[in-house]
Coordinates of C-alpha atoms and ligand atoms in Angstrom, one line a residue:
M472 CA 8.2 -22.9 77.8
S473 CA 5.7 -24.0 75.1
Q474 CA 6.4 -26.9 72.8
A475 CA 7.8 -26.1 69.4
V476 CA 6.2 -27.2 66.1
L477 CA 7.1 -26.9 62.4
I478 CA 4.7 -26.2 59.6
A479 CA 6.6 -27.7 56.7
R480 CA 4.8 -25.8 53.9
R481 CA 3.0 -22.5 53.6
V482 CA -0.6 -22.7 54.9
F483 CA -3.5 -20.4 55.6
P484 CA -2.7 -17.7 58.2
E485 CA -5.6 -18.7 60.4
V486 CA -4.2 -22.2 60.6
V487 CA -0.8 -20.8 61.8
E488 CA -2.6 -18.6 64.3
R489 CA -4.5 -21.6 65.8
L490 CA -1.1 -23.3 66.4
R491 CA 0.5 -20.1 67.7
E492 CA -2.1 -20.0 70.5
H493 CA -0.5 -23.1 71.9
F494 CA 3.0 -23.6 70.6
T495 CA 6.1 -21.9 69.4
V496 CA 5.7 -22.2 65.6
E497 CA 8.2 -22.1 62.8
T498 CA 6.6 -21.6 59.3
N499 CA 7.8 -21.9 55.7
E500 CA 6.4 -18.6 54.3
P501 CA 8.5 -18.9 51.0
D502 CA 6.9 -22.3 50.6
E503 CA 10.2 -23.9 49.8
V504 CA 10.5 -27.6 49.2
W505 CA 13.2 -28.3 51.7
P506 CA 15.8 -31.1 51.0
Q507 CA 15.6 -33.8 53.6
A508 CA 18.7 -32.6 55.5
E509 CA 17.1 -29.1 55.8
L510 CA 13.8 -30.6 57.1
I511 CA 15.8 -32.6 59.6
R512 CA 17.7 -29.5 60.7
R513 CA 14.5 -27.5 61.2
L514 CA 12.9 -30.3 63.1
Q515 CA 15.6 -30.3 65.9
G516 CA 13.8 -29.6 69.2
K517 CA 10.4 -29.8 67.6
A518 CA 7.6 -31.9 69.2
G519 CA 5.3 -31.8 66.2
V520 CA 5.3 -31.3 62.5
F521 CA 2.5 -30.3 60.1
V522 CA 3.1 -31.9 56.8
T523 CA 1.4 -32.2 53.4
G524 CA 1.6 -35.2 51.0
S525 CA 5.0 -34.2 49.9
E526 CA 7.4 -34.3 52.9
L527 CA 9.2 -37.6 53.4
I528 CA 9.0 -38.8 57.0
D529 CA 11.1 -42.0 57.1
A530 CA 13.1 -43.9 59.6
T531 CA 16.3 -41.9 58.9
L532 CA 14.4 -38.6 59.7
L533 CA 12.8 -40.1 62.8
A534 CA 16.2 -41.3 64.1
A535 CA 17.6 -37.8 63.6
C536 CA 14.7 -36.0 65.2
P537 CA 14.3 -37.7 68.7
D538 CA 12.1 -34.9 70.1
L539 CA 9.4 -35.5 67.5
K540 CA 6.1 -36.8 68.9
A541 CA 3.5 -36.1 66.2
V542 CA 3.4 -36.0 62.4
C543 CA 0.1 -34.6 61.3
S544 CA -0.6 -34.4 57.6
M545 CA -3.3 -32.4 55.8
A546 CA -3.4 -35.1 53.0
V547 CA -5.5 -38.2 53.1
G548 CA -2.8 -40.2 51.3
Y549 CA 0.2 -41.0 53.6
N550 CA 2.6 -43.0 51.5
N551 CA 5.2 -40.3 52.2
I552 CA 5.1 -41.3 55.9
D553 CA 6.6 -44.5 57.2
L554 CA 3.8 -45.4 59.6
P555 CA 5.4 -48.6 61.1
A556 CA 8.6 -46.6 61.7
C557 CA 6.6 -43.8 63.4
T558 CA 4.7 -46.4 65.5
A559 CA 7.9 -48.1 66.6
R560 CA 9.2 -44.7 67.9
R561 CA 5.8 -43.9 69.4
V562 CA 5.3 -40.9 67.1
L563 CA 1.6 -40.2 66.5
V564 CA 0.6 -40.0 62.8
S565 CA -2.6 -38.5 61.5
N566 CA -4.0 -37.9 58.0
A567 CA -7.0 -36.0 56.8
P568 CA -9.7 -38.3 55.5
D569 CA -13.4 -37.5 54.8
V570 CA -13.2 -33.7 54.5
L571 CA -11.9 -34.0 50.9
T572 CA -14.0 -36.8 49.7
E573 CA -16.8 -35.0 47.8
T574 CA -14.4 -32.3 46.4
T575 CA -12.0 -34.9 45.1
A576 CA -14.8 -37.0 43.7
D577 CA -16.1 -33.8 41.9
F578 CA -12.7 -33.4 40.4
G579 CA -12.3 -37.0 39.4
F580 CA -15.6 -36.9 37.6
A581 CA -14.8 -33.6 35.9
L582 CA -11.4 -35.0 34.7
M583 CA -13.1 -38.1 33.4
M584 CA -15.6 -36.0 31.5
A585 CA -13.0 -33.7 30.2
T586 CA -11.1 -36.7 29.0
A587 CA -14.1 -38.4 27.4
R588 CA -15.2 -35.2 25.7
R589 CA -11.7 -34.1 24.6
I590 CA -12.0 -30.7 26.3
S591 CA -8.3 -29.8 26.7
E592 CA -7.4 -31.1 23.2
S593 CA -10.1 -29.0 21.6
E594 CA -9.3 -25.9 23.6
H595 CA -5.6 -26.1 22.6
F596 CA -6.8 -26.4 18.9
L597 CA -9.0 -23.3 19.3
R598 CA -6.2 -21.3 21.1
R599 CA -3.8 -22.2 18.3
G600 CA -6.2 -20.5 15.8
E601 CA -6.9 -23.8 13.9
W602 CA -10.7 -23.6 14.2
T603 CA -11.8 -22.5 10.7
K604 CA -14.8 -24.7 10.0
W605 CA -17.3 -27.1 11.5
S606 CA -16.9 -30.8 10.7
V607 CA -19.0 -33.7 11.5
D608 CA -16.5 -35.6 13.7
M609 CA -14.5 -32.7 15.0
F610 CA -13.3 -33.7 18.5
A611 CA -16.0 -36.3 18.7
G612 CA -15.4 -38.2 21.9
S613 CA -17.3 -40.8 23.8
D614 CA -20.4 -40.5 25.9
V615 CA -20.3 -40.6 29.7
H616 CA -24.0 -40.9 30.4
G617 CA -25.1 -44.5 30.1
A618 CA -21.6 -45.8 29.7
T619 CA -19.8 -48.3 32.0
L620 CA -17.8 -46.7 34.8
G621 CA -14.9 -48.9 36.1
V622 CA -13.6 -47.9 39.5
L623 CA -10.3 -49.3 40.9
G624 CA -10.3 -48.7 44.6
M625 CA -13.8 -48.4 46.1
G626 CA -13.0 -46.4 49.3
R627 CA -14.7 -43.2 50.3
I628 CA -13.7 -41.3 47.1
G629 CA -14.3 -44.2 44.8
Q630 CA -17.8 -44.6 46.2
A631 CA -18.5 -40.9 45.8
I632 CA -17.5 -41.1 42.2
A633 CA -19.6 -44.2 41.6
R634 CA -22.6 -42.4 43.2
R635 CA -22.1 -39.5 40.7
G636 CA -21.9 -41.9 37.8
A637 CA -24.8 -44.2 38.7
L638 CA -27.3 -41.7 40.1
G639 CA -26.4 -38.6 38.1
F640 CA -25.4 -40.0 34.7
G641 CA -27.1 -43.4 34.6
M642 CA -23.8 -45.2 34.3
K643 CA -23.4 -48.9 35.0
V644 CA -20.7 -49.2 37.7
V645 CA -18.2 -52.0 38.0
Y646 CA -15.5 -51.9 40.5
H647 CA -12.5 -53.8 42.0
N648 CA -11.5 -53.5 45.6
R649 CA -9.7 -55.9 48.0
T650 CA -12.9 -56.2 49.9
K651 CA -16.3 -56.4 48.3
L652 CA -18.7 -53.7 49.6
D653 CA -21.7 -54.6 51.6
D654 CA -24.7 -55.6 49.5
S655 CA -26.6 -52.6 50.7
I656 CA -23.9 -50.2 49.5
E657 CA -23.6 -52.0 46.1
V658 CA -27.4 -51.6 45.7
A659 CA -27.3 -47.9 46.6
L660 CA -24.4 -47.3 44.2
R661 CA -25.8 -49.7 41.6
A662 CA -22.2 -51.2 41.6
R663 CA -21.0 -54.7 40.9
W664 CA -17.7 -56.1 42.2
L665 CA -15.5 -57.8 39.5
A666 CA -12.0 -59.1 39.3
K667 CA -9.5 -56.4 38.4
D668 CA -9.0 -57.7 34.8
D669 CA -12.7 -57.8 34.2
V670 CA -13.1 -54.2 35.3
L671 CA -10.4 -53.3 32.8
R672 CA -12.1 -55.2 30.1
E673 CA -15.6 -53.8 30.7
A674 CA -15.0 -50.2 31.6
D675 CA -15.7 -47.5 29.1
H676 CA -14.3 -45.0 31.6
L677 CA -11.8 -46.3 34.2
V678 CA -11.1 -44.2 37.3
I679 CA -8.3 -45.1 39.6
V680 CA -8.5 -44.2 43.3
V681 CA -6.4 -46.7 45.1
P682 CA -3.9 -45.7 47.8
Y683 CA -0.2 -46.0 46.8
S684 CA 1.8 -48.8 48.4
A685 CA 4.3 -51.4 47.2
A686 CA 1.4 -53.6 46.3
S687 CA -0.3 -51.0 44.1
H688 CA 2.9 -49.9 42.3
H689 CA 2.2 -50.1 38.5
L690 CA -1.2 -51.6 39.2
V691 CA -2.0 -50.5 35.7
G692 CA 0.9 -51.2 33.3
E693 CA 1.4 -52.6 29.8
A694 CA -0.5 -55.8 30.4
E695 CA -3.5 -54.1 32.1
L696 CA -3.7 -51.4 29.4
A697 CA -3.8 -54.2 26.8
L698 CA -7.0 -55.5 28.4
M699 CA -8.9 -52.2 28.0
K700 CA -11.2 -51.3 25.1
Q701 CA -9.6 -49.2 22.4
T702 CA -12.4 -46.6 23.0
A703 CA -11.9 -46.5 26.7
T704 CA -10.5 -43.7 28.8
L705 CA -8.4 -43.9 32.0
T706 CA -8.4 -41.3 34.8
N707 CA -5.8 -41.4 37.6
I708 CA -6.5 -39.3 40.7
A709 CA -4.8 -41.8 43.0
R710 CA -1.0 -41.4 43.2
G711 CA 1.8 -41.3 40.7
G712 CA 3.3 -44.8 40.5
V713 CA -0.1 -46.6 40.5
V714 CA 0.0 -46.3 36.7
D715 CA 3.1 -47.0 34.7
D716 CA 3.3 -43.6 33.0
A717 CA 5.7 -44.7 30.2
A718 CA 3.4 -47.6 29.3
L719 CA 0.4 -45.3 29.3
A720 CA 2.1 -42.7 27.1
R721 CA 2.8 -45.5 24.6
A722 CA -0.8 -46.8 24.7
L723 CA -2.1 -43.3 24.1
R724 CA 0.3 -42.6 21.3
E725 CA -0.6 -45.8 19.5
R726 CA -4.3 -45.2 20.3
R727 CA -4.6 -48.5 22.1
I728 CA -6.9 -46.6 24.5
A729 CA -8.7 -43.4 23.5
A730 CA -7.6 -40.9 26.1
A731 CA -6.4 -40.4 29.7
G732 CA -6.9 -37.8 32.4
L733 CA -4.1 -37.5 34.9
D734 CA -3.8 -35.5 38.1
V735 CA -0.9 -37.4 39.5
F736 CA 2.4 -38.6 38.1
E737 CA 5.4 -40.8 38.8
G738 CA 8.1 -38.5 40.1
E739 CA 5.8 -35.4 40.2
P740 CA 6.1 -32.5 39.8
G741 CA 8.1 -34.0 36.9
V742 CA 5.9 -35.4 34.2
H743 CA 7.0 -38.2 31.8
P744 CA 8.1 -36.3 28.6
E745 CA 6.1 -38.5 26.3
L746 CA 2.9 -37.7 28.2
L747 CA 3.6 -34.0 27.3
Q748 CA 3.8 -35.0 23.7
V749 CA 0.6 -37.0 23.2
P750 CA -2.5 -34.9 22.5
N751 CA -5.1 -37.3 23.9
V752 CA -4.4 -36.7 27.6
V753 CA -5.7 -34.1 30.0
L754 CA -2.9 -33.1 32.5
T755 CA -3.5 -31.3 35.8
P756 CA -1.0 -30.6 38.7
H757 CA -2.3 -32.8 41.6
I758 CA -5.3 -30.5 42.4
A759 CA -8.1 -33.0 42.9
S760 CA -8.8 -31.8 46.5
A761 CA -8.0 -28.1 45.7
S762 CA -11.2 -26.2 46.4
L763 CA -10.5 -23.4 49.0
P764 CA -13.1 -24.6 51.5
T765 CA -11.7 -28.2 51.3
R766 CA -8.1 -27.2 51.6
R767 CA -9.0 -25.1 54.6
A768 CA -10.9 -28.0 56.2
M769 CA -7.9 -30.4 55.5
A770 CA -5.5 -27.9 57.1
N771 CA -7.7 -27.4 60.1
L772 CA -8.1 -31.1 60.6
A773 CA -4.3 -31.5 60.7
V774 CA -4.2 -28.7 63.3
D775 CA -6.9 -30.5 65.4
N776 CA -4.8 -33.6 65.3
L777 CA -1.6 -31.8 66.2
L778 CA -3.1 -30.0 69.1
A779 CA -4.6 -33.2 70.4
A780 CA -1.5 -35.3 69.9
L781 CA 0.6 -32.7 71.9
G782 CA -1.9 -32.7 74.7
T783 CA -4.1 -29.6 74.2
G784 CA -7.2 -28.3 72.3
P785 CA -10.7 -29.6 72.3
H786 CA -9.7 -33.2 71.4
K787 CA -6.8 -33.3 73.9
G788 CA -5.1 -36.7 73.9
K789 CA -7.5 -38.0 71.2
P790 CA -6.5 -36.9 67.7
P791 CA -9.6 -37.3 65.6
T792 CA -8.1 -39.0 62.6
A793 CA -5.0 -40.7 64.1
L794 CA -3.6 -43.6 62.1
N795 CA -1.8 -45.1 65.1
P796 CA -3.7 -43.9 68.2
A797 CA -2.3 -46.7 70.3
V798 CA 1.0 -44.8 70.6
L799 CA -0.7 -42.3 72.9
S800 CA -1.9 -45.1 75.4
P801 CA 0.2 -45.5 78.5
T802 CA 2.7 -48.4 78.0
Ligands
LIG2269 C1 -4.3 -36.2 49.4 O1 -4.9 -35.6 50.3 O2 -3.8 -37.3 49.5 C2 -4.2 -35.5 48.1 O3 -3.8 -36.3 47.1 C3 -3.4 -34.3 48.3 O4 -2.1 -34.7 48.5

């Protein structure tokens, strides 16, 4: 009898078919967000699970699902998966890096530009029928070209954003990352490493791209916002919780920074009610990687990993983007 796997959210039909060629597959066609108990119930007897960035895979779930051997996510961020707990139980975990880098960087740059140039705010004004005359400073924002781009988190996506800013828009790039990039990469991106507080002080446009962890929780809060220029913008495409949304809403309301662009939120899909009230913020529902080709590539990479982790497919035994590949080695 073939092994059984669960696809925890609705995905593309061809992705389901690829898994059906090898496994008995349970899907979630209504695309329900299952409570944890329901996810555990559906995982009974399953050897693998295809997840997104939303399903919580923690020690409790692992203890309740002893047959589980592989957790393969179509997201690059894996803060929803307790990696040490999976490793301790020899459950293979994979994420989906690289395939979404350029698409996510496109979006981060677009959100930063929409924020700087007040695109949402002015569109809402127009839709409300309030546009009756031209005025010299109507929705005058700040320039992106030639400005200073601050990047917090200079991984693959941060570097792709920096490249757009430096090479496409003549921006000066300053960044903070735990590890400084090699000199050759800094030269190519025209980027300079600074202490975090100095990035906050110098940036005209701050873009946040750090992974979420206990260490990055509220990386930007009241104190950090106070360091920023009053004319600066902040764009968060990282994870909710990296920015203190309540502190940000206050800073926006009091015009202590000019504007923000947010694709991720603390407690999403909930959004802090004060963020919904302030006009100088562009809000999008966690769609930075959402181009159809990229979402397909992310889902297919998760399938490649799941097939390989469960001992089949072209990468049999060697999931291409495993986070804990050692669990597959013989003990
Ligand atoms: C990711 O891949 O981490 C994106 O944020 C989608 O969850």
